[in-house]
């Protein structure tokens, strides 16, 4: 039996603590500063009393509300469109010949594997060549291209776990292919569909770099936040960042619960 090395265990524990602090300390600081503003009085740095003024100022900012509405619209449409496309690609992969299926996978995953700046630049050039004006439609297209691979992978794994036995049994019992899809396949894939949809929504809501290339005059919430930071930090930025953090964390927790439920059902 091997003996434990206390020094190595302590070193690993210290490294883990440092890593956690480096990851979460900035996030905690943003949340705290959204409620307690820093004050400087006679060279002494302190904290002002608890206040919700940054959130009140944020709600009163019509530009931010407009950007929020744009982000929600883009994320909703892009995630739904990505889910439909991912389902089509997944069904094609499990039924097509191996060579065509692999080629399709390469085409689906390539925009996601490339650096976002390359994907955004390629989309910008493509829209310019076909004389397609940049706006809300181009932002949605750019997000769909980027997030389809994520949804596709989630859907494909679940579809492959189902196998063909359910489909064959349904068809043998007299159901049509449409009835099999609606009443047999899709209900079994519900956890994967919901988790993929939530993941796509979270990625689209936070996407910034590709949006910068294809947005035109449209402004999403991450772009508005970036623009606010360029002119200096104001209390509203901490409030906005806190709300985005909480919103993204809620979606992440929901995705984790859905995947956990899916894994328990599969086992």
PDB file of C-alpha atoms in Angstrom:
ATOM      1  CA  UNK A   1       0.000   0.000   0.000  1.00  0.00           C
ATOM      2  CA  UNK A   2       1.433   3.343  -1.079  1.00  0.00           C
ATOM      3  CA  UNK A   3       1.963   5.977   1.577  1.00  0.00           C
ATOM      4  CA  UNK A   4       0.531   9.417   1.082  1.00  0.00           C
ATOM      5  CA  UNK A   5       2.897  12.341   0.644  1.00  0.00           C
ATOM      6  CA  UNK A   6       1.687  15.127   2.977  1.00  0.00           C
ATOM      7  CA  UNK A   7       3.759  17.742   1.180  1.00  0.00           C
ATOM      8  CA  UNK A   8       2.293  16.892  -2.230  1.00  0.00           C
ATOM      9  CA  UNK A   9      -1.241  16.808  -0.806  1.00  0.00           C
ATOM     10  CA  UNK A  10      -0.717  20.208   0.802  1.00  0.00           C
ATOM     11  CA  UNK A  11       0.753  21.624  -2.402  1.00  0.00           C
ATOM     12  CA  UNK A  12      -2.180  20.355  -4.464  1.00  0.00           C
ATOM     13  CA  UNK A  13      -4.656  21.738  -1.938  1.00  0.00           C
ATOM     14  CA  UNK A  14      -2.923  25.125  -1.951  1.00  0.00           C
ATOM     15  CA  UNK A  15      -2.905  25.176  -5.750  1.00  0.00           C
ATOM     16  CA  UNK A  16      -6.616  24.361  -5.818  1.00  0.00           C
ATOM     17  CA  UNK A  17      -7.402  27.170  -3.366  1.00  0.00           C
ATOM     18  CA  UNK A  18      -5.335  29.683  -5.354  1.00  0.00           C
ATOM     19  CA  UNK A  19      -7.083  28.617  -8.544  1.00  0.00           C
ATOM     20  CA  UNK A  20     -10.532  29.007  -7.009  1.00  0.00           C
ATOM     21  CA  UNK A  21      -9.659  32.433  -5.612  1.00  0.00           C
ATOM     22  CA  UNK A  22      -8.302  33.565  -8.994  1.00  0.00           C
ATOM     23  CA  UNK A  23     -11.481  32.379 -10.704  1.00  0.00           C
ATOM     24  CA  UNK A  24     -14.129  33.615  -8.316  1.00  0.00           C
ATOM     25  CA  UNK A  25     -12.607  36.615  -6.519  1.00  0.00           C
ATOM     26  CA  UNK A  26     -13.238  38.997  -9.469  1.00  0.00           C
ATOM     27  CA  UNK A  27     -16.834  37.759  -9.765  1.00  0.00           C
ATOM     28  CA  UNK A  28     -17.453  38.215  -6.058  1.00  0.00           C
ATOM     29  CA  UNK A  29     -15.890  41.690  -6.212  1.00  0.00           C
ATOM     30  CA  UNK A  30     -18.257  42.713  -9.013  1.00  0.00           C
ATOM     31  CA  UNK A  31     -21.292  41.535  -7.034  1.00  0.00           C
ATOM     32  CA  UNK A  32     -20.151  43.264  -3.829  1.00  0.00           C
ATOM     33  CA  UNK A  33     -19.353  46.536  -5.609  1.00  0.00           C
ATOM     34  CA  UNK A  34     -22.805  46.574  -7.164  1.00  0.00           C
ATOM     35  CA  UNK A  35     -24.220  47.050  -3.647  1.00  0.00           C
ATOM     36  CA  UNK A  36     -21.369  48.823  -1.820  1.00  0.00           C
ATOM     37  CA  UNK A  37     -19.581  51.553  -3.757  1.00  0.00           C
ATOM     38  CA  UNK A  38     -15.976  52.420  -2.973  1.00  0.00           C
ATOM     39  CA  UNK A  39     -15.424  55.798  -1.329  1.00  0.00           C
ATOM     40  CA  UNK A  40     -12.240  57.844  -0.939  1.00  0.00           C
ATOM     41  CA  UNK A  41     -12.210  60.339   1.900  1.00  0.00           C
ATOM     42  CA  UNK A  42      -8.969  62.140   2.781  1.00  0.00           C
ATOM     43  CA  UNK A  43      -6.933  59.393   1.211  1.00  0.00           C
ATOM     44  CA  UNK A  44      -8.759  56.640   3.064  1.00  0.00           C
ATOM     45  CA  UNK A  45     -10.528  54.031   0.971  1.00  0.00           C
ATOM     46  CA  UNK A  46     -13.754  52.622   2.339  1.00  0.00           C
ATOM     47  CA  UNK A  47     -17.202  51.388   1.372  1.00  0.00           C
ATOM     48  CA  UNK A  48     -20.407  53.370   1.176  1.00  0.00           C
ATOM     49  CA  UNK A  49     -23.532  51.998   2.889  1.00  0.00           C
ATOM     50  CA  UNK A  50     -25.626  49.352   1.177  1.00  0.00           C
ATOM     51  CA  UNK A  51     -27.468  50.844  -1.777  1.00  0.00           C
ATOM     52  CA  UNK A  52     -29.522  49.751  -4.760  1.00  0.00           C
ATOM     53  CA  UNK A  53     -28.906  52.984  -6.642  1.00  0.00           C
ATOM     54  CA  UNK A  54     -26.761  51.287  -9.352  1.00  0.00           C
ATOM     55  CA  UNK A  55     -29.661  48.958 -10.144  1.00  0.00           C
ATOM     56  CA  UNK A  56     -32.121  51.850 -10.188  1.00  0.00           C
ATOM     57  CA  UNK A  57     -29.845  53.758 -12.565  1.00  0.00           C
ATOM     58  CA  UNK A  58     -29.529  50.631 -14.690  1.00  0.00           C
ATOM     59  CA  UNK A  59     -33.292  50.220 -14.979  1.00  0.00           C
ATOM     60  CA  UNK A  60     -33.643  53.888 -15.923  1.00  0.00           C
ATOM     61  CA  UNK A  61     -31.086  53.563 -18.715  1.00  0.00           C
ATOM     62  CA  UNK A  62     -33.146  53.133 -21.896  1.00  0.00           C
ATOM     63  CA  UNK A  63     -30.101  52.248 -23.992  1.00  0.00           C
ATOM     64  CA  UNK A  64     -29.353  49.263 -21.778  1.00  0.00           C
ATOM     65  CA  UNK A  65     -32.988  48.140 -21.794  1.00  0.00           C
ATOM     66  CA  UNK A  66     -33.005  48.332 -25.591  1.00  0.00           C
ATOM     67  CA  UNK A  67     -29.798  46.306 -25.772  1.00  0.00           C
ATOM     68  CA  UNK A  68     -31.288  43.761 -23.349  1.00  0.00           C
ATOM     69  CA  UNK A  69     -34.380  43.387 -25.516  1.00  0.00           C
ATOM     70  CA  UNK A  70     -32.175  42.864 -28.579  1.00  0.00           C
ATOM     71  CA  UNK A  71     -30.096  40.218 -26.808  1.00  0.00           C
ATOM     72  CA  UNK A  72     -33.189  38.348 -25.629  1.00  0.00           C
ATOM     73  CA  UNK A  73     -34.698  38.453 -29.125  1.00  0.00           C
ATOM     74  CA  UNK A  74     -31.508  37.249 -30.796  1.00  0.00           C
ATOM     75  CA  UNK A  75     -30.864  34.521 -28.232  1.00  0.00           C
ATOM     76  CA  UNK A  76     -34.431  33.210 -28.417  1.00  0.00           C
ATOM     77  CA  UNK A  77     -34.618  33.071 -32.219  1.00  0.00           C
ATOM     78  CA  UNK A  78     -31.058  31.784 -32.638  1.00  0.00           C
ATOM     79  CA  UNK A  79     -31.452  29.019 -30.043  1.00  0.00           C
ATOM     80  CA  UNK A  80     -34.750  27.812 -31.544  1.00  0.00           C
ATOM     81  CA  UNK A  81     -33.331  27.864 -35.078  1.00  0.00           C
ATOM     82  CA  UNK A  82     -30.210  26.051 -33.884  1.00  0.00           C
ATOM     83  CA  UNK A  83     -32.323  23.368 -32.221  1.00  0.00           C
ATOM     84  CA  UNK A  84     -34.250  22.708 -35.437  1.00  0.00           C
ATOM     85  CA  UNK A  85     -31.069  22.568 -37.519  1.00  0.00           C
ATOM     86  CA  UNK A  86     -29.319  20.374 -34.945  1.00  0.00           C
ATOM     87  CA  UNK A  87     -32.197  17.890 -35.051  1.00  0.00           C
ATOM     88  CA  UNK A  88     -32.051  17.756 -38.844  1.00  0.00           C
ATOM     89  CA  UNK A  89     -28.285  17.240 -38.841  1.00  0.00           C
ATOM     90  CA  UNK A  90     -28.472  14.590 -36.124  1.00  0.00           C
ATOM     91  CA  UNK A  91     -31.155  12.568 -37.928  1.00  0.00           C
ATOM     92  CA  UNK A  92     -29.176  12.836 -41.154  1.00  0.00           C
ATOM     93  CA  UNK A  93     -25.990  11.614 -39.456  1.00  0.00           C
ATOM     94  CA  UNK A  94     -27.591   8.474 -37.999  1.00  0.00           C
ATOM     95  CA  UNK A  95     -29.226   7.549 -41.330  1.00  0.00           C
ATOM     96  CA  UNK A  96     -26.687   8.712 -43.927  1.00  0.00           C
ATOM     97  CA  UNK A  97     -23.687   6.842 -45.216  1.00  0.00           C
ATOM     98  CA  UNK A  98     -20.615   7.072 -43.041  1.00  0.00           C
ATOM     99  CA  UNK A  99     -18.614   9.229 -45.452  1.00  0.00           C
ATOM    100  CA  UNK A 100     -21.387  11.776 -45.985  1.00  0.00           C
ATOM    101  CA  UNK A 101     -22.141  11.835 -42.259  1.00  0.00           C
ATOM    102  CA  UNK A 102     -18.527  12.596 -41.341  1.00  0.00           C
ATOM    103  CA  UNK A 103     -18.328  15.312 -43.992  1.00  0.00           C
ATOM    104  CA  UNK A 104     -21.472  16.898 -42.605  1.00  0.00           C
ATOM    105  CA  UNK A 105     -20.034  16.813 -39.069  1.00  0.00           C
ATOM    106  CA  UNK A 106     -16.885  18.594 -40.223  1.00  0.00           C
ATOM    107  CA  UNK A 107     -18.970  21.322 -41.848  1.00  0.00           C
ATOM    108  CA  UNK A 108     -21.113  21.720 -38.713  1.00  0.00           C
ATOM    109  CA  UNK A 109     -18.247  21.843 -36.203  1.00  0.00           C
ATOM    110  CA  UNK A 110     -15.791  23.947 -38.218  1.00  0.00           C
ATOM    111  CA  UNK A 111     -17.278  27.402 -37.425  1.00  0.00           C
ATOM    112  CA  UNK A 112     -17.253  26.548 -33.709  1.00  0.00           C
ATOM    113  CA  UNK A 113     -13.693  25.182 -33.719  1.00  0.00           C
ATOM    114  CA  UNK A 114     -12.279  28.181 -35.563  1.00  0.00           C
ATOM    115  CA  UNK A 115     -11.331  31.270 -33.534  1.00  0.00           C
ATOM    116  CA  UNK A 116     -14.425  33.485 -33.207  1.00  0.00           C
ATOM    117  CA  UNK A 117     -12.588  36.354 -34.880  1.00  0.00           C
ATOM    118  CA  UNK A 118     -12.111  34.204 -38.010  1.00  0.00           C
ATOM    119  CA  UNK A 119     -15.744  33.085 -37.995  1.00  0.00           C
ATOM    120  CA  UNK A 120     -16.940  36.660 -37.550  1.00  0.00           C
ATOM    121  CA  UNK A 121     -14.662  37.967 -40.294  1.00  0.00           C
ATOM    122  CA  UNK A 122     -15.765  35.217 -42.684  1.00  0.00           C
ATOM    123  CA  UNK A 123     -19.417  36.056 -42.047  1.00  0.00           C
ATOM    124  CA  UNK A 124     -18.729  39.754 -42.541  1.00  0.00           C
ATOM    125  CA  UNK A 125     -17.056  39.104 -45.892  1.00  0.00           C
ATOM    126  CA  UNK A 126     -19.859  36.764 -46.971  1.00  0.00           C
ATOM    127  CA  UNK A 127     -22.568  39.306 -46.116  1.00  0.00           C
ATOM    128  CA  UNK A 128     -20.663  42.032 -47.933  1.00  0.00           C
ATOM    129  CA  UNK A 129     -20.189  39.922 -51.073  1.00  0.00           C
ATOM    130  CA  UNK A 130     -23.900  39.122 -51.347  1.00  0.00           C
ATOM    131  CA  UNK A 131     -24.798  42.726 -50.446  1.00  0.00           C
ATOM    132  CA  UNK A 132     -26.737  41.701 -47.340  1.00  0.00           C
ATOM    133  CA  UNK A 133     -27.122  44.653 -44.987  1.00  0.00           C
ATOM    134  CA  UNK A 134     -25.941  44.059 -41.435  1.00  0.00           C
ATOM    135  CA  UNK A 135     -28.592  44.174 -38.771  1.00  0.00           C
ATOM    136  CA  UNK A 136     -30.674  41.950 -36.534  1.00  0.00           C
ATOM    137  CA  UNK A 137     -30.903  39.203 -39.180  1.00  0.00           C
ATOM    138  CA  UNK A 138     -27.133  38.983 -39.645  1.00  0.00           C
ATOM    139  CA  UNK A 139     -26.611  38.823 -35.866  1.00  0.00           C
ATOM    140  CA  UNK A 140     -29.058  35.915 -35.623  1.00  0.00           C
ATOM    141  CA  UNK A 141     -27.380  34.114 -38.535  1.00  0.00           C
ATOM    142  CA  UNK A 142     -23.958  34.596 -36.970  1.00  0.00           C
ATOM    143  CA  UNK A 143     -25.140  33.219 -33.637  1.00  0.00           C
ATOM    144  CA  UNK A 144     -26.825  30.235 -35.295  1.00  0.00           C
ATOM    145  CA  UNK A 145     -23.637  29.337 -37.161  1.00  0.00           C
ATOM    146  CA  UNK A 146     -21.688  29.487 -33.907  1.00  0.00           C
ATOM    147  CA  UNK A 147     -24.063  27.622 -31.559  1.00  0.00           C
ATOM    148  CA  UNK A 148     -25.478  24.906 -33.829  1.00  0.00           C
ATOM    149  CA  UNK A 149     -22.500  22.569 -33.121  1.00  0.00           C
ATOM    150  CA  UNK A 150     -23.148  22.727 -29.360  1.00  0.00           C
ATOM    151  CA  UNK A 151     -26.812  21.817 -29.706  1.00  0.00           C
ATOM    152  CA  UNK A 152     -26.046  19.252 -32.394  1.00  0.00           C
ATOM    153  CA  UNK A 153     -23.616  17.367 -30.171  1.00  0.00           C
ATOM    154  CA  UNK A 154     -26.077  17.287 -27.272  1.00  0.00           C
ATOM    155  CA  UNK A 155     -28.909  16.047 -29.478  1.00  0.00           C
ATOM    156  CA  UNK A 156     -26.773  13.527 -31.353  1.00  0.00           C
ATOM    157  CA  UNK A 157     -25.513  11.815 -28.193  1.00  0.00           C
ATOM    158  CA  UNK A 158     -29.060  11.317 -26.940  1.00  0.00           C
ATOM    159  CA  UNK A 159     -30.280  10.121 -30.345  1.00  0.00           C
ATOM    160  CA  UNK A 160     -27.484   7.562 -30.581  1.00  0.00           C
ATOM    161  CA  UNK A 161     -28.288   6.272 -27.082  1.00  0.00           C
ATOM    162  CA  UNK A 162     -31.864   5.596 -28.154  1.00  0.00           C
ATOM    163  CA  UNK A 163     -30.775   3.309 -30.975  1.00  0.00           C
ATOM    164  CA  UNK A 164     -33.079   2.098 -33.713  1.00  0.00           C
ATOM    165  CA  UNK A 165     -35.087  -0.390 -31.668  1.00  0.00           C
ATOM    166  CA  UNK A 166     -37.749   2.159 -30.653  1.00  0.00           C
ATOM    167  CA  UNK A 167     -38.147   3.376 -34.218  1.00  0.00           C
ATOM    168  CA  UNK A 168     -38.377  -0.131 -35.636  1.00  0.00           C
ATOM    169  CA  UNK A 169     -40.881  -1.211 -32.980  1.00  0.00           C
ATOM    170  CA  UNK A 170     -43.079   1.812 -33.647  1.00  0.00           C
ATOM    171  CA  UNK A 171     -43.036   1.236 -37.391  1.00  0.00           C
ATOM    172  CA  UNK A 172     -43.779  -2.475 -36.939  1.00  0.00           C
ATOM    173  CA  UNK A 173     -46.847  -1.542 -34.888  1.00  0.00           C
ATOM    174  CA  UNK A 174     -48.212   0.490 -37.787  1.00  0.00           C
ATOM    175  CA  UNK A 175     -47.163   4.024 -36.913  1.00  0.00           C
ATOM    176  CA  UNK A 176     -45.983   6.313 -39.677  1.00  0.00           C
ATOM    177  CA  UNK A 177     -42.571   7.956 -39.628  1.00  0.00           C
ATOM    178  CA  UNK A 178     -44.130  11.269 -38.600  1.00  0.00           C
ATOM    179  CA  UNK A 179     -46.078   9.638 -35.761  1.00  0.00           C
ATOM    180  CA  UNK A 180     -42.922   7.809 -34.652  1.00  0.00           C
ATOM    181  CA  UNK A 181     -40.990  11.050 -34.604  1.00  0.00           C
ATOM    182  CA  UNK A 182     -43.641  13.039 -32.713  1.00  0.00           C
ATOM    183  CA  UNK A 183     -44.881  10.411 -30.254  1.00  0.00           C
ATOM    184  CA  UNK A 184     -41.821   8.192 -29.710  1.00  0.00           C
ATOM    185  CA  UNK A 185     -38.488   9.802 -30.585  1.00  0.00           C
ATOM    186  CA  UNK A 186     -38.981  13.434 -29.524  1.00  0.00           C
ATOM    187  CA  UNK A 187     -40.480  12.618 -26.079  1.00  0.00           C
ATOM    188  CA  UNK A 188     -37.484  10.394 -25.343  1.00  0.00           C
ATOM    189  CA  UNK A 189     -35.156  13.209 -26.372  1.00  0.00           C
ATOM    190  CA  UNK A 190     -36.891  15.926 -24.332  1.00  0.00           C
ATOM    191  CA  UNK A 191     -34.129  16.342 -21.688  1.00  0.00           C
ATOM    192  CA  UNK A 192     -31.452  16.677 -24.385  1.00  0.00           C
ATOM    193  CA  UNK A 193     -33.579  19.124 -26.361  1.00  0.00           C
ATOM    194  CA  UNK A 194     -34.232  21.339 -23.338  1.00  0.00           C
ATOM    195  CA  UNK A 195     -30.617  21.300 -22.124  1.00  0.00           C
ATOM    196  CA  UNK A 196     -29.350  21.992 -25.648  1.00  0.00           C
ATOM    197  CA  UNK A 197     -31.808  24.863 -26.010  1.00  0.00           C
ATOM    198  CA  UNK A 198     -30.767  26.403 -22.691  1.00  0.00           C
ATOM    199  CA  UNK A 199     -27.078  26.031 -23.516  1.00  0.00           C
ATOM    200  CA  UNK A 200     -27.597  27.639 -26.918  1.00  0.00           C
ATOM    201  CA  UNK A 201     -29.519  30.515 -25.304  1.00  0.00           C
ATOM    202  CA  UNK A 202     -26.735  31.126 -22.768  1.00  0.00           C
ATOM    203  CA  UNK A 203     -23.995  31.106 -25.415  1.00  0.00           C
ATOM    204  CA  UNK A 204     -25.952  33.367 -27.745  1.00  0.00           C
ATOM    205  CA  UNK A 205     -26.847  35.786 -24.943  1.00  0.00           C
ATOM    206  CA  UNK A 206     -23.164  36.201 -24.007  1.00  0.00           C
ATOM    207  CA  UNK A 207     -21.676  36.173 -27.521  1.00  0.00           C
ATOM    208  CA  UNK A 208     -19.672  39.316 -28.243  1.00  0.00           C
ATOM    209  CA  UNK A 209     -16.849  38.903 -30.751  1.00  0.00           C
ATOM    210  CA  UNK A 210     -18.837  37.535 -33.692  1.00  0.00           C
ATOM    211  CA  UNK A 211     -21.592  40.049 -32.949  1.00  0.00           C
ATOM    212  CA  UNK A 212     -19.117  42.922 -33.299  1.00  0.00           C
ATOM    213  CA  UNK A 213     -18.464  41.912 -36.912  1.00  0.00           C
ATOM    214  CA  UNK A 214     -22.061  41.343 -38.026  1.00  0.00           C
ATOM    215  CA  UNK A 215     -24.142  43.671 -35.837  1.00  0.00           C
ATOM    216  CA  UNK A 216     -24.105  46.832 -37.884  1.00  0.00           C
ATOM    217  CA  UNK A 217     -26.238  49.372 -36.011  1.00  0.00           C
ATOM    218  CA  UNK A 218     -27.735  46.755 -33.672  1.00  0.00           C
ATOM    219  CA  UNK A 219     -26.447  46.658 -30.101  1.00  0.00           C
ATOM    220  CA  UNK A 220     -26.688  43.613 -27.876  1.00  0.00           C
ATOM    221  CA  UNK A 221     -26.222  43.679 -24.127  1.00  0.00           C
ATOM    222  CA  UNK A 222     -22.602  42.400 -24.063  1.00  0.00           C
ATOM    223  CA  UNK A 223     -21.631  45.004 -26.664  1.00  0.00           C
ATOM    224  CA  UNK A 224     -23.335  47.730 -24.637  1.00  0.00           C
ATOM    225  CA  UNK A 225     -21.448  46.575 -21.538  1.00  0.00           C
ATOM    226  CA  UNK A 226     -18.165  46.658 -23.447  1.00  0.00           C
ATOM    227  CA  UNK A 227     -18.918  50.150 -24.744  1.00  0.00           C
ATOM    228  CA  UNK A 228     -19.722  51.362 -21.223  1.00  0.00           C
ATOM    229  CA  UNK A 229     -16.423  50.006 -19.925  1.00  0.00           C
ATOM    230  CA  UNK A 230     -14.472  51.893 -22.601  1.00  0.00           C
ATOM    231  CA  UNK A 231     -15.571  55.283 -21.260  1.00  0.00           C
ATOM    232  CA  UNK A 232     -14.894  54.401 -17.631  1.00  0.00           C
ATOM    233  CA  UNK A 233     -16.333  52.297 -14.859  1.00  0.00           C
ATOM    234  CA  UNK A 234     -19.641  53.471 -13.479  1.00  0.00           C
ATOM    235  CA  UNK A 235     -21.794  51.769 -10.819  1.00  0.00           C
ATOM    236  CA  UNK A 236     -24.260  50.604 -13.482  1.00  0.00           C
ATOM    237  CA  UNK A 237     -21.579  48.359 -15.002  1.00  0.00           C
ATOM    238  CA  UNK A 238     -21.242  46.365 -11.781  1.00  0.00           C
ATOM    239  CA  UNK A 239     -25.016  46.031 -11.542  1.00  0.00           C
ATOM    240  CA  UNK A 240     -25.295  44.950 -15.173  1.00  0.00           C
ATOM    241  CA  UNK A 241     -22.428  42.465 -14.827  1.00  0.00           C
ATOM    242  CA  UNK A 242     -24.033  41.036 -11.677  1.00  0.00           C
ATOM    243  CA  UNK A 243     -27.365  40.495 -13.415  1.00  0.00           C
ATOM    244  CA  UNK A 244     -25.678  38.829 -16.401  1.00  0.00           C
ATOM    245  CA  UNK A 245     -23.697  36.626 -14.023  1.00  0.00           C
ATOM    246  CA  UNK A 246     -26.794  35.534 -12.112  1.00  0.00           C
ATOM    247  CA  UNK A 247     -28.752  34.934 -15.309  1.00  0.00           C
ATOM    248  CA  UNK A 248     -25.981  32.834 -16.846  1.00  0.00           C
ATOM    249  CA  UNK A 249     -25.468  30.913 -13.592  1.00  0.00           C
ATOM    250  CA  UNK A 250     -29.183  30.086 -13.444  1.00  0.00           C
ATOM    251  CA  UNK A 251     -29.109  28.723 -16.986  1.00  0.00           C
ATOM    252  CA  UNK A 252     -25.957  26.720 -16.210  1.00  0.00           C
ATOM    253  CA  UNK A 253     -27.563  25.160 -13.135  1.00  0.00           C
ATOM    254  CA  UNK A 254     -30.661  24.300 -15.163  1.00  0.00           C
ATOM    255  CA  UNK A 255     -28.516  22.632 -17.831  1.00  0.00           C
ATOM    256  CA  UNK A 256     -26.651  20.641 -15.180  1.00  0.00           C
ATOM    257  CA  UNK A 257     -29.891  19.436 -13.623  1.00  0.00           C
ATOM    258  CA  UNK A 258     -31.278  18.447 -17.016  1.00  0.00           C
ATOM    259  CA  UNK A 259     -28.140  16.505 -17.935  1.00  0.00           C
ATOM    260  CA  UNK A 260     -28.123  14.818 -14.548  1.00  0.00           C
ATOM    261  CA  UNK A 261     -31.739  13.776 -15.016  1.00  0.00           C
ATOM    262  CA  UNK A 262     -30.927  12.542 -18.490  1.00  0.00           C
ATOM    263  CA  UNK A 263     -28.001  10.477 -17.189  1.00  0.00           C
ATOM    264  CA  UNK A 264     -30.126   8.911 -14.427  1.00  0.00           C
ATOM    265  CA  UNK A 265     -32.795   7.921 -16.915  1.00  0.00           C
ATOM    266  CA  UNK A 266     -30.217   6.460 -19.291  1.00  0.00           C
ATOM    267  CA  UNK A 267     -28.697   4.343 -16.492  1.00  0.00           C
TER     268      UNK A 267
END
